[in-house]
PDB file of C-alpha atoms and ligand atoms in Angstrom:
ATOM      1  CA  UNK F1285       9.504 -26.525  -9.957  1.00  0.00           C
ATOM      2  CA  UNK F1286      11.640 -28.738 -12.168  1.00  0.00           C
ATOM      3  CA  UNK F1287      10.111 -31.936 -10.850  1.00  0.00           C
ATOM      4  CA  UNK F1288       6.612 -30.454 -11.143  1.00  0.00           C
ATOM      5  CA  UNK F1289       7.069 -29.367 -14.742  1.00  0.00           C
ATOM      6  CA  UNK F1290       8.960 -32.452 -15.915  1.00  0.00           C
ATOM      7  CA  UNK F1291       6.047 -34.512 -14.572  1.00  0.00           C
ATOM      8  CA  UNK F1292       3.602 -32.240 -16.378  1.00  0.00           C
ATOM      9  CA  UNK F1293       5.601 -32.643 -19.602  1.00  0.00           C
ATOM     10  CA  UNK F1294       5.441 -36.425 -19.273  1.00  0.00           C
ATOM     11  CA  UNK F1295       1.763 -36.435 -18.300  1.00  0.00           C
ATOM     12  CA  UNK F1296       0.707 -33.859 -20.919  1.00  0.00           C
ATOM     13  CA  UNK F1297      -0.920 -31.400 -18.541  1.00  0.00           C
ATOM     14  CA  UNK F1298       0.114 -27.969 -17.281  1.00  0.00           C
ATOM     15  CA  UNK F1299       0.729 -26.524 -13.836  1.00  0.00           C
ATOM     16  CA  UNK F1300      -0.816 -23.158 -12.965  1.00  0.00           C
ATOM     17  CA  UNK F1301       1.314 -20.195 -12.017  1.00  0.00           C
ATOM     18  CA  UNK F1302      -0.898 -17.747 -10.118  1.00  0.00           C
ATOM     19  CA  UNK F1303       0.434 -14.317  -9.250  1.00  0.00           C
ATOM     20  CA  UNK F1304       0.133 -13.332  -5.606  1.00  0.00           C
ATOM     21  CA  UNK F1305      -0.430  -9.819  -4.307  1.00  0.00           C
ATOM     22  CA  UNK F1306      -0.849 -10.159  -0.569  1.00  0.00           C
ATOM     23  CA  UNK F1307      -1.201 -12.610   2.283  1.00  0.00           C
ATOM     24  CA  UNK F1308      -4.883 -13.336   1.700  1.00  0.00           C
ATOM     25  CA  UNK F1309      -4.439 -14.113  -1.993  1.00  0.00           C
ATOM     26  CA  UNK F1310      -1.593 -16.445  -1.136  1.00  0.00           C
ATOM     27  CA  UNK F1311      -3.827 -18.230   1.354  1.00  0.00           C
ATOM     28  CA  UNK F1312      -6.752 -18.529  -1.086  1.00  0.00           C
ATOM     29  CA  UNK F1313      -4.488 -20.020  -3.776  1.00  0.00           C
ATOM     30  CA  UNK F1314      -2.805 -22.441  -1.388  1.00  0.00           C
ATOM     31  CA  UNK F1315      -6.146 -23.604   0.043  1.00  0.00           C
ATOM     32  CA  UNK F1316      -7.733 -24.131  -3.377  1.00  0.00           C
ATOM     33  CA  UNK F1317      -4.670 -26.075  -4.555  1.00  0.00           C
ATOM     34  CA  UNK F1318      -4.629 -28.238  -1.439  1.00  0.00           C
ATOM     35  CA  UNK F1319      -8.362 -28.907  -1.716  1.00  0.00           C
ATOM     36  CA  UNK F1320      -7.989 -30.024  -5.328  1.00  0.00           C
ATOM     37  CA  UNK F1321      -4.663 -31.815  -4.755  1.00  0.00           C
ATOM     38  CA  UNK F1322      -2.911 -29.773  -7.420  1.00  0.00           C
ATOM     39  CA  UNK F1323       0.726 -28.749  -7.489  1.00  0.00           C
ATOM     40  CA  UNK F1324       0.943 -24.962  -7.720  1.00  0.00           C
ATOM     41  CA  UNK F1325       3.349 -22.173  -8.565  1.00  0.00           C
ATOM     42  CA  UNK F1326       3.100 -18.883  -6.684  1.00  0.00           C
ATOM     43  CA  UNK F1327       4.457 -16.199  -8.998  1.00  0.00           C
ATOM     44  CA  UNK F1328       5.502 -12.827  -7.614  1.00  0.00           C
ATOM     45  CA  UNK F1329       6.345  -9.818  -9.738  1.00  0.00           C
ATOM     46  CA  UNK F1330       8.866  -7.213  -8.581  1.00  0.00           C
ATOM     47  CA  UNK F1331       5.951  -4.773  -8.225  1.00  0.00           C
ATOM     48  CA  UNK F1332       4.107  -7.179  -5.926  1.00  0.00           C
ATOM     49  CA  UNK F1333       7.288  -7.780  -3.926  1.00  0.00           C
ATOM     50  CA  UNK F1334       7.644  -4.034  -3.389  1.00  0.00           C
ATOM     51  CA  UNK F1335       3.977  -3.770  -2.437  1.00  0.00           C
ATOM     52  CA  UNK F1336       4.198  -6.655   0.034  1.00  0.00           C
ATOM     53  CA  UNK F1337       7.237  -5.200   1.781  1.00  0.00           C
ATOM     54  CA  UNK F1338      10.233  -6.920   0.208  1.00  0.00           C
ATOM     55  CA  UNK F1339      11.681 -10.252  -0.919  1.00  0.00           C
ATOM     56  CA  UNK F1340      12.050 -11.716   2.560  1.00  0.00           C
ATOM     57  CA  UNK F1341       8.492 -10.764   3.583  1.00  0.00           C
ATOM     58  CA  UNK F1342       7.116 -12.665   0.565  1.00  0.00           C
ATOM     59  CA  UNK F1343       9.208 -15.682   1.462  1.00  0.00           C
ATOM     60  CA  UNK F1344       8.121 -15.561   5.133  1.00  0.00           C
ATOM     61  CA  UNK F1345       4.457 -15.282   4.151  1.00  0.00           C
ATOM     62  CA  UNK F1346       4.608 -18.213   1.746  1.00  0.00           C
ATOM     63  CA  UNK F1347       6.694 -20.475   3.972  1.00  0.00           C
ATOM     64  CA  UNK F1348       4.625 -19.514   7.032  1.00  0.00           C
ATOM     65  CA  UNK F1349       1.317 -20.225   5.337  1.00  0.00           C
ATOM     66  CA  UNK F1350       2.505 -23.585   4.000  1.00  0.00           C
ATOM     67  CA  UNK F1351       3.322 -24.535   7.581  1.00  0.00           C
ATOM     68  CA  UNK F1352       0.269 -23.061   9.318  1.00  0.00           C
ATOM     69  CA  UNK F1353      -2.215 -24.402   6.765  1.00  0.00           C
ATOM     70  CA  UNK F1354      -0.548 -27.829   6.622  1.00  0.00           C
ATOM     71  CA  UNK F1355      -0.155 -27.611   2.863  1.00  0.00           C
ATOM     72  CA  UNK F1356       0.960 -30.970   1.483  1.00  0.00           C
ATOM     73  CA  UNK F1357       0.809 -30.332  -2.288  1.00  0.00           C
ATOM     74  CA  UNK F1358       4.037 -29.240  -4.033  1.00  0.00           C
ATOM     75  CA  UNK F1359       4.403 -25.450  -4.020  1.00  0.00           C
ATOM     76  CA  UNK F1360       7.005 -23.440  -5.918  1.00  0.00           C
ATOM     77  CA  UNK F1361       7.766 -19.831  -5.050  1.00  0.00           C
ATOM     78  CA  UNK F1362       8.808 -18.165  -8.279  1.00  0.00           C
ATOM     79  CA  UNK F1363      10.076 -14.676  -9.125  1.00  0.00           C
ATOM     80  CA  UNK F1364       8.046 -13.491 -12.118  1.00  0.00           C
ATOM     81  CA  UNK F1365       9.864 -11.319 -14.698  1.00  0.00           C
ATOM     82  CA  UNK F1366      13.030 -10.688 -12.697  1.00  0.00           C
ATOM     83  CA  UNK F1367      14.452  -7.610 -14.417  1.00  0.00           C
ATOM     84  CA  UNK F1368      18.075  -7.919 -13.299  1.00  0.00           C
ATOM     85  CA  UNK F1369      20.683 -10.368 -12.048  1.00  0.00           C
ATOM     86  CA  UNK F1370      20.557  -8.625  -8.631  1.00  0.00           C
ATOM     87  CA  UNK F1371      16.799  -9.091  -8.348  1.00  0.00           C
ATOM     88  CA  UNK F1372      17.104 -12.831  -9.070  1.00  0.00           C
ATOM     89  CA  UNK F1373      19.953 -13.209  -6.564  1.00  0.00           C
ATOM     90  CA  UNK F1374      17.923 -11.436  -3.866  1.00  0.00           C
ATOM     91  CA  UNK F1375      14.994 -13.797  -4.427  1.00  0.00           C
ATOM     92  CA  UNK F1376      17.249 -16.869  -4.382  1.00  0.00           C
ATOM     93  CA  UNK F1377      18.980 -15.734  -1.196  1.00  0.00           C
ATOM     94  CA  UNK F1378      15.709 -15.483   0.766  1.00  0.00           C
ATOM     95  CA  UNK F1379      14.269 -18.843  -0.252  1.00  0.00           C
ATOM     96  CA  UNK F1380      12.479 -18.503  -3.601  1.00  0.00           C
ATOM     97  CA  UNK F1381      12.668 -21.923  -5.248  1.00  0.00           C
ATOM     98  CA  UNK F1382      12.622 -20.636  -8.815  1.00  0.00           C
ATOM     99  CA  UNK F1383      13.320 -17.400 -10.694  1.00  0.00           C
ATOM    100  CA  UNK F1384      12.540 -15.964 -14.083  1.00  0.00           C
ATOM    101  CA  UNK F1385      15.175 -13.708 -15.573  1.00  0.00           C
ATOM    102  CA  UNK F1386      13.520 -11.539 -18.191  1.00  0.00           C
ATOM    103  CA  UNK F1387      16.111 -10.144 -20.563  1.00  0.00           C
ATOM    104  CA  UNK F1388      13.585  -9.832 -23.363  1.00  0.00           C
ATOM    105  CA  UNK F1389      14.053  -6.087 -23.699  1.00  0.00           C
ATOM    106  CA  UNK F1390      17.750  -6.547 -24.529  1.00  0.00           C
ATOM    107  CA  UNK F1391      19.344  -7.874 -27.721  1.00  0.00           C
ATOM    108  CA  UNK F1392      19.585 -11.674 -27.609  1.00  0.00           C
ATOM    109  CA  UNK F1393      23.344 -11.756 -26.861  1.00  0.00           C
ATOM    110  CA  UNK F1394      22.797  -9.553 -23.802  1.00  0.00           C
ATOM    111  CA  UNK F1395      19.763 -11.613 -22.759  1.00  0.00           C
ATOM    112  CA  UNK F1396      21.851 -14.814 -23.003  1.00  0.00           C
ATOM    113  CA  UNK F1397      24.702 -13.300 -21.010  1.00  0.00           C
ATOM    114  CA  UNK F1398      22.560 -12.164 -18.091  1.00  0.00           C
ATOM    115  CA  UNK F1399      20.547 -15.391 -18.115  1.00  0.00           C
ATOM    116  CA  UNK F1400      23.740 -17.457 -17.963  1.00  0.00           C
ATOM    117  CA  UNK F1401      24.910 -15.564 -14.899  1.00  0.00           C
ATOM    118  CA  UNK F1402      21.574 -16.208 -13.180  1.00  0.00           C
ATOM    119  CA  UNK F1403      21.653 -19.906 -14.186  1.00  0.00           C
ATOM    120  CA  UNK F1404      25.121 -20.347 -12.647  1.00  0.00           C
ATOM    121  CA  UNK F1405      24.105 -18.687  -9.377  1.00  0.00           C
ATOM    122  CA  UNK F1406      20.665 -20.312  -9.152  1.00  0.00           C
ATOM    123  CA  UNK F1407      21.883 -23.830  -9.922  1.00  0.00           C
ATOM    124  CA  UNK F1408      24.634 -23.567  -7.306  1.00  0.00           C
ATOM    125  CA  UNK F1409      21.795 -23.048  -4.780  1.00  0.00           C
ATOM    126  CA  UNK F1410      19.419 -25.683  -6.162  1.00  0.00           C
ATOM    127  CA  UNK F1411      17.059 -23.077  -7.662  1.00  0.00           C
ATOM    128  CA  UNK F1412      15.554 -23.333 -11.163  1.00  0.00           C
ATOM    129  CA  UNK F1413      15.530 -20.706 -13.918  1.00  0.00           C
ATOM    130  CA  UNK F1414      12.942 -19.646 -16.496  1.00  0.00           C
ATOM    131  CA  UNK F1415      14.031 -17.413 -19.372  1.00  0.00           C
ATOM    132  CA  UNK F1416      12.179 -15.511 -22.080  1.00  0.00           C
ATOM    133  CA  UNK F1417      12.884 -15.200 -25.795  1.00  0.00           C
ATOM    134  CA  UNK F1418      10.995 -12.867 -28.089  1.00  0.00           C
ATOM    135  CA  UNK F1419       8.841 -10.441 -26.090  1.00  0.00           C
ATOM    136  CA  UNK F1420       5.444 -11.035 -24.471  1.00  0.00           C
ATOM    137  CA  UNK F1421       3.137  -8.129 -25.277  1.00  0.00           C
ATOM    138  CA  UNK F1422       0.775  -6.104 -23.100  1.00  0.00           C
ATOM    139  CA  UNK F1423       1.288  -4.591 -19.681  1.00  0.00           C
ATOM    140  CA  UNK F1424       1.932  -6.003 -16.226  1.00  0.00           C
ATOM    141  CA  UNK F1425       2.592  -3.914 -13.127  1.00  0.00           C
ATOM    142  CA  UNK F1426       3.229  -0.849 -15.236  1.00  0.00           C
ATOM    143  CA  UNK F1427       5.831  -2.631 -17.411  1.00  0.00           C
ATOM    144  CA  UNK F1428       4.666  -2.532 -21.027  1.00  0.00           C
ATOM    145  CA  UNK F1429       6.132  -4.416 -23.990  1.00  0.00           C
ATOM    146  CA  UNK F1430       5.535  -4.674 -27.703  1.00  0.00           C
ATOM    147  CA  UNK F1431       4.805  -8.264 -28.720  1.00  0.00           C
ATOM    148  CA  UNK F1432       7.694  -9.876 -30.613  1.00  0.00           C
ATOM    149  CA  UNK F1433       7.446 -13.540 -31.639  1.00  0.00           C
ATOM    150  CA  UNK F1434      10.287 -15.797 -30.456  1.00  0.00           C
ATOM    151  CA  UNK F1435      12.539 -17.376 -33.071  1.00  0.00           C
ATOM    152  CA  UNK F1436      13.653 -21.005 -33.081  1.00  0.00           C
ATOM    153  CA  UNK F1437      17.313 -19.932 -33.249  1.00  0.00           C
ATOM    154  CA  UNK F1438      17.028 -17.822 -30.083  1.00  0.00           C
ATOM    155  CA  UNK F1439      15.148 -20.595 -28.276  1.00  0.00           C
ATOM    156  CA  UNK F1440      17.931 -23.048 -29.096  1.00  0.00           C
ATOM    157  CA  UNK F1441      20.643 -20.640 -27.957  1.00  0.00           C
ATOM    158  CA  UNK F1442      18.778 -20.116 -24.687  1.00  0.00           C
ATOM    159  CA  UNK F1443      18.435 -23.848 -24.115  1.00  0.00           C
ATOM    160  CA  UNK F1444      22.161 -24.302 -24.665  1.00  0.00           C
ATOM    161  CA  UNK F1445      23.105 -22.126 -21.716  1.00  0.00           C
ATOM    162  CA  UNK F1446      21.361 -24.527 -19.328  1.00  0.00           C
ATOM    163  CA  UNK F1447      18.011 -22.953 -18.390  1.00  0.00           C
ATOM    164  CA  UNK F1448      15.295 -25.174 -16.908  1.00  0.00           C
ATOM    165  CA  UNK F1449      12.158 -23.707 -18.550  1.00  0.00           C
ATOM    166  CA  UNK F1450      11.590 -21.519 -21.551  1.00  0.00           C
ATOM    167  CA  UNK F1451       8.931 -18.846 -22.073  1.00  0.00           C
ATOM    168  CA  UNK F1452       8.920 -18.194 -25.815  1.00  0.00           C
ATOM    169  CA  UNK F1453       6.717 -15.251 -26.751  1.00  0.00           C
ATOM    170  CA  UNK F1454       4.312 -16.735 -29.292  1.00  0.00           C
ATOM    171  CA  UNK F1455       1.434 -14.285 -29.417  1.00  0.00           C
ATOM    172  CA  UNK F1456       0.162 -14.023 -25.849  1.00  0.00           C
ATOM    173  CA  UNK F1457      -0.051 -10.727 -23.968  1.00  0.00           C
ATOM    174  CA  UNK F1458      -0.255  -9.710 -20.314  1.00  0.00           C
ATOM    175  CA  UNK F1459      -3.606  -8.269 -19.277  1.00  0.00           C
ATOM    176  CA  UNK F1460      -6.670  -8.107 -21.490  1.00  0.00           C
ATOM    177  CA  UNK F1461      -6.531  -8.870 -25.222  1.00  0.00           C
ATOM    178  CA  UNK F1462      -7.485  -6.335 -27.806  1.00  0.00           C
ATOM    179  CA  UNK F1463      -9.249  -8.779 -30.133  1.00  0.00           C
ATOM    180  CA  UNK F1464      -8.243 -12.462 -30.326  1.00  0.00           C
ATOM    181  CA  UNK F1465      -5.078 -14.117 -29.080  1.00  0.00           C
ATOM    182  CA  UNK F1466      -3.022 -15.281 -32.068  1.00  0.00           C
ATOM    183  CA  UNK F1467      -0.775 -18.036 -30.805  1.00  0.00           C
ATOM    184  CA  UNK F1468       1.756 -19.551 -33.182  1.00  0.00           C
ATOM    185  CA  UNK F1469       1.236 -23.257 -32.377  1.00  0.00           C
ATOM    186  CA  UNK F1470       3.466 -24.479 -35.154  1.00  0.00           C
ATOM    187  CA  UNK F1471       6.453 -22.616 -33.783  1.00  0.00           C
ATOM    188  CA  UNK F1472       5.519 -23.718 -30.267  1.00  0.00           C
ATOM    189  CA  UNK F1473       5.811 -27.344 -31.381  1.00  0.00           C
ATOM    190  CA  UNK F1474       9.088 -26.726 -33.181  1.00  0.00           C
ATOM    191  CA  UNK F1475      10.567 -25.009 -30.135  1.00  0.00           C
ATOM    192  CA  UNK F1476       9.424 -27.858 -27.907  1.00  0.00           C
ATOM    193  CA  UNK F1477      11.005 -30.380 -30.267  1.00  0.00           C
ATOM    194  CA  UNK F1478      14.290 -28.574 -30.581  1.00  0.00           C
ATOM    195  CA  UNK F1479      14.713 -27.646 -26.897  1.00  0.00           C
ATOM    196  CA  UNK F1480      12.899 -30.530 -25.189  1.00  0.00           C
ATOM    197  CA  UNK F1481      12.257 -28.106 -22.294  1.00  0.00           C
ATOM    198  CA  UNK F1482       8.987 -27.567 -20.408  1.00  0.00           C
ATOM    199  CA  UNK F1483       7.532 -24.454 -22.086  1.00  0.00           C
ATOM    200  CA  UNK F1484       5.794 -21.593 -20.295  1.00  0.00           C
ATOM    201  CA  UNK F1485       2.863 -19.565 -21.613  1.00  0.00           C
ATOM    202  CA  UNK F1486       2.496 -16.077 -20.127  1.00  0.00           C
ATOM    203  CA  UNK F1487      -0.616 -13.954 -20.389  1.00  0.00           C
ATOM    204  CA  UNK F1488      -3.028 -16.755 -19.469  1.00  0.00           C
ATOM    205  CA  UNK F1489      -5.995 -14.402 -19.058  1.00  0.00           C
ATOM    206  CA  UNK F1490      -8.340 -14.186 -22.022  1.00  0.00           C
ATOM    207  CA  UNK F1491      -6.925 -17.061 -24.084  1.00  0.00           C
ATOM    208  CA  UNK F1492      -9.900 -19.243 -25.101  1.00  0.00           C
ATOM    209  CA  UNK F1493      -9.994 -22.659 -23.372  1.00  0.00           C
ATOM    210  CA  UNK F1494      -9.580 -24.529 -26.650  1.00  0.00           C
ATOM    211  CA  UNK F1495      -6.389 -22.641 -27.416  1.00  0.00           C
ATOM    212  CA  UNK F1496      -5.025 -23.370 -23.949  1.00  0.00           C
ATOM    213  CA  UNK F1497      -5.705 -27.088 -24.458  1.00  0.00           C
ATOM    214  CA  UNK F1498      -3.979 -26.964 -27.834  1.00  0.00           C
ATOM    215  CA  UNK F1499      -1.017 -25.130 -26.291  1.00  0.00           C
ATOM    216  CA  UNK F1500      -0.653 -27.933 -23.730  1.00  0.00           C
ATOM    217  CA  UNK F1501      -0.594 -30.463 -26.581  1.00  0.00           C
ATOM    218  CA  UNK F1502       2.133 -28.364 -28.208  1.00  0.00           C
ATOM    219  CA  UNK F1503       4.397 -28.402 -25.135  1.00  0.00           C
ATOM    220  CA  UNK F1504       3.122 -25.807 -22.648  1.00  0.00           C
ATOM    221  CA  UNK F1505       3.659 -27.125 -19.101  1.00  0.00           C
ATOM    222  CA  UNK F1506       3.135 -23.903 -17.111  1.00  0.00           C
ATOM    223  CA  UNK F1507       0.413 -21.307 -17.646  1.00  0.00           C
ATOM    224  CA  UNK F1508       0.773 -17.888 -15.987  1.00  0.00           C
ATOM    225  CA  UNK F1509      -2.453 -16.321 -14.714  1.00  0.00           C
ATOM    226  CA  UNK F1510      -2.808 -12.966 -13.025  1.00  0.00           C
ATOM    227  CA  UNK F1511      -5.463 -10.603 -14.419  1.00  0.00           C
ATOM    228  CA  UNK F1512      -8.209 -13.244 -14.405  1.00  0.00           C
ATOM    229  CA  UNK F1513      -7.990 -13.668 -10.631  1.00  0.00           C
ATOM    230  CA  UNK F1514      -7.848  -9.913 -10.152  1.00  0.00           C
ATOM    231  CA  UNK F1515     -11.068  -9.519 -12.129  1.00  0.00           C
ATOM    232  CA  UNK F1516     -12.855 -12.348 -10.283  1.00  0.00           C
ATOM    233  CA  UNK F1517     -11.845 -11.034  -6.857  1.00  0.00           C
ATOM    234  CA  UNK F1518     -12.602  -7.382  -7.610  1.00  0.00           C
ATOM    235  CA  UNK F1519     -16.027  -8.207  -9.055  1.00  0.00           C
ATOM    236  CA  UNK F1520     -17.247  -9.737  -5.810  1.00  0.00           C
ATOM    237  CA  UNK F1521     -15.566  -7.196  -3.550  1.00  0.00           C
ATOM    238  CA  UNK F1522     -17.219  -4.375  -5.494  1.00  0.00           C
ATOM    239  CA  UNK F1523     -20.607  -6.047  -5.199  1.00  0.00           C
ATOM    240  CA  UNK F1524     -20.106  -6.627  -1.463  1.00  0.00           C
ATOM    241  CA  UNK F1525     -19.212  -2.995  -0.854  1.00  0.00           C
ATOM    242  CA  UNK F1526     -22.134  -1.727  -2.896  1.00  0.00           C
ATOM    243  CA  UNK F1527     -24.551  -3.974  -1.045  1.00  0.00           C
ATOM    244  CA  UNK F1528     -23.439  -3.012   2.443  1.00  0.00           C
ATOM    245  CA  UNK F1529     -22.404   0.620   2.733  1.00  0.00           C
ATOM    246  CA  UNK F1530     -21.790   0.311   6.471  1.00  0.00           C
ATOM    247  CA  UNK F1531     -18.949  -2.232   6.279  1.00  0.00           C
ATOM    248  CA  UNK F1532     -15.480  -1.010   7.226  1.00  0.00           C
ATOM    249  CA  UNK F1533     -13.625  -4.087   8.505  1.00  0.00           C
ATOM    250  CA  UNK F1534     -10.789  -4.686   5.982  1.00  0.00           C
ATOM    251  CA  UNK F1535     -10.799  -8.400   6.772  1.00  0.00           C
ATOM    252  CA  UNK F1536     -14.425  -8.681   5.679  1.00  0.00           C
ATOM    253  CA  UNK F1537     -13.725  -6.639   2.547  1.00  0.00           C
ATOM    254  CA  UNK F1538     -10.767  -8.740   1.418  1.00  0.00           C
ATOM    255  CA  UNK F1539     -12.520 -11.975   2.307  1.00  0.00           C
ATOM    256  CA  UNK F1540     -15.587 -11.050   0.256  1.00  0.00           C
ATOM    257  CA  UNK F1541     -13.616 -11.899  -2.888  1.00  0.00           C
ATOM    258  CA  UNK F1542     -12.517 -15.326  -1.627  1.00  0.00           C
ATOM    259  CA  UNK F1543     -15.292 -17.487  -3.092  1.00  0.00           C
ATOM    260  CA  UNK F1544     -15.085 -15.928  -6.555  1.00  0.00           C
ATOM    261  CA  UNK F1545     -11.323 -16.196  -6.574  1.00  0.00           C
ATOM    262  CA  UNK F1546     -11.283 -19.823  -5.474  1.00  0.00           C
ATOM    263  CA  UNK F1547     -13.883 -20.664  -8.117  1.00  0.00           C
ATOM    264  CA  UNK F1548     -11.714 -19.075 -10.802  1.00  0.00           C
ATOM    265  CA  UNK F1549      -8.670 -20.979  -9.518  1.00  0.00           C
ATOM    266  CA  UNK F1550     -10.405 -24.375  -9.540  1.00  0.00           C
ATOM    267  CA  UNK F1551     -11.802 -23.731 -13.021  1.00  0.00           C
ATOM    268  CA  UNK F1552      -8.309 -23.050 -14.321  1.00  0.00           C
ATOM    269  CA  UNK F1553      -6.831 -26.090 -12.559  1.00  0.00           C
ATOM    270  CA  UNK F1554      -9.511 -28.269 -14.163  1.00  0.00           C
ATOM    271  CA  UNK F1555      -8.751 -26.843 -17.597  1.00  0.00           C
ATOM    272  CA  UNK F1556      -5.010 -27.458 -17.189  1.00  0.00           C
ATOM    273  CA  UNK F1557      -5.598 -31.038 -16.087  1.00  0.00           C
ATOM    274  CA  UNK F1558      -3.507 -30.741 -12.925  1.00  0.00           C
ATOM    275  CA  UNK F1559      -6.146 -31.657 -10.332  1.00  0.00           C
ATOM    276  CA  UNK F1560      -5.050 -34.746  -8.333  1.00  0.00           C
ATOM    277  CA  UNK F1561      -1.560 -34.476  -9.855  1.00  0.00           C
ATOM    278  CA  UNK F1562       0.076 -33.477  -6.539  1.00  0.00           C
TER     279      UNK F1562
HETATM  280  P1  LIG X1450      -2.252 -12.331 -17.287  1.00  0.00           P
HETATM  281  O1  LIG X1450      -2.275 -11.127 -16.386  1.00  0.00           O
HETATM  282  O2  LIG X1450      -2.613 -11.996 -18.680  1.00  0.00           O
HETATM  283  O3  LIG X1450      -3.030 -13.459 -16.749  1.00  0.00           O
HETATM  284  O4  LIG X1450      -0.726 -12.797 -17.393  1.00  0.00           O
HETATM  285  C1  LIG X1450      -0.032 -13.199 -16.238  1.00  0.00           C
HETATM  286  C2  LIG X1450       1.404 -13.459 -16.515  1.00  0.00           C
HETATM  287  O5  LIG X1450       1.789 -13.832 -17.603  1.00  0.00           O
HETATM  288  C3  LIG X1450       2.351 -13.311 -15.406  1.00  0.00           C
HETATM  289  O6  LIG X1450       3.666 -13.497 -15.793  1.00  0.00           O
END
């Protein structure tokens, strides 16, 4: 992921992080990325890992699909919001190429301490680390947080312990927005300047396109998207099931959301400017 995001930083575009939930979603994302020659990050939350059957199952699915589908674009497998040092170590040990340690619910000193331990372990295995300062609002997988804007001081402290990417909470929330997203672009630019790290923007769903473009100009190199794909997929699956009440083949049901999901993926890749950047 480091090479991908350093290139994005240089080229002033962003790479998409799409959350995966099952084998089919992973396939749809990989195929759309390959088709559009975009590098891609497959993000997996701890909830999705549990749902899919465990850390190693996720790794087998992703590595297996890359092989079977002859995927040639760069793919990172990234633990999203790792809640503990143990969780990050488990992911690293089974072949994730990147982890996020999310110590945002702890005081900054505690957050720094746990992040440092993950950085030491991850780097000894060639794996990259994303960390969070401030707190991203909203709810993901049943984990809810109050939004707290990141400070420049905390961002600098986090950089100094050797992380690879920084996710400063600057107004975005997971899930749907109540009202408008209020991103603090000025602080985003200051944090970029002071840390010189590729920055990550969580809560990609529902941020207007213009604001996403501005965020990329201000240093965002990775945009996390989850809810938007869920909505696109569910919309078409619901329609399919309503239209044909006699269908019961789960493969047909899951596949009925493929076109809508791939469309949403390509649209996002176009917006981020990462098509043909593989
Ligand atoms: P959304 O669900 O708002 O797209 O956010 C995804 C995310 O930030 C995953 O870490």
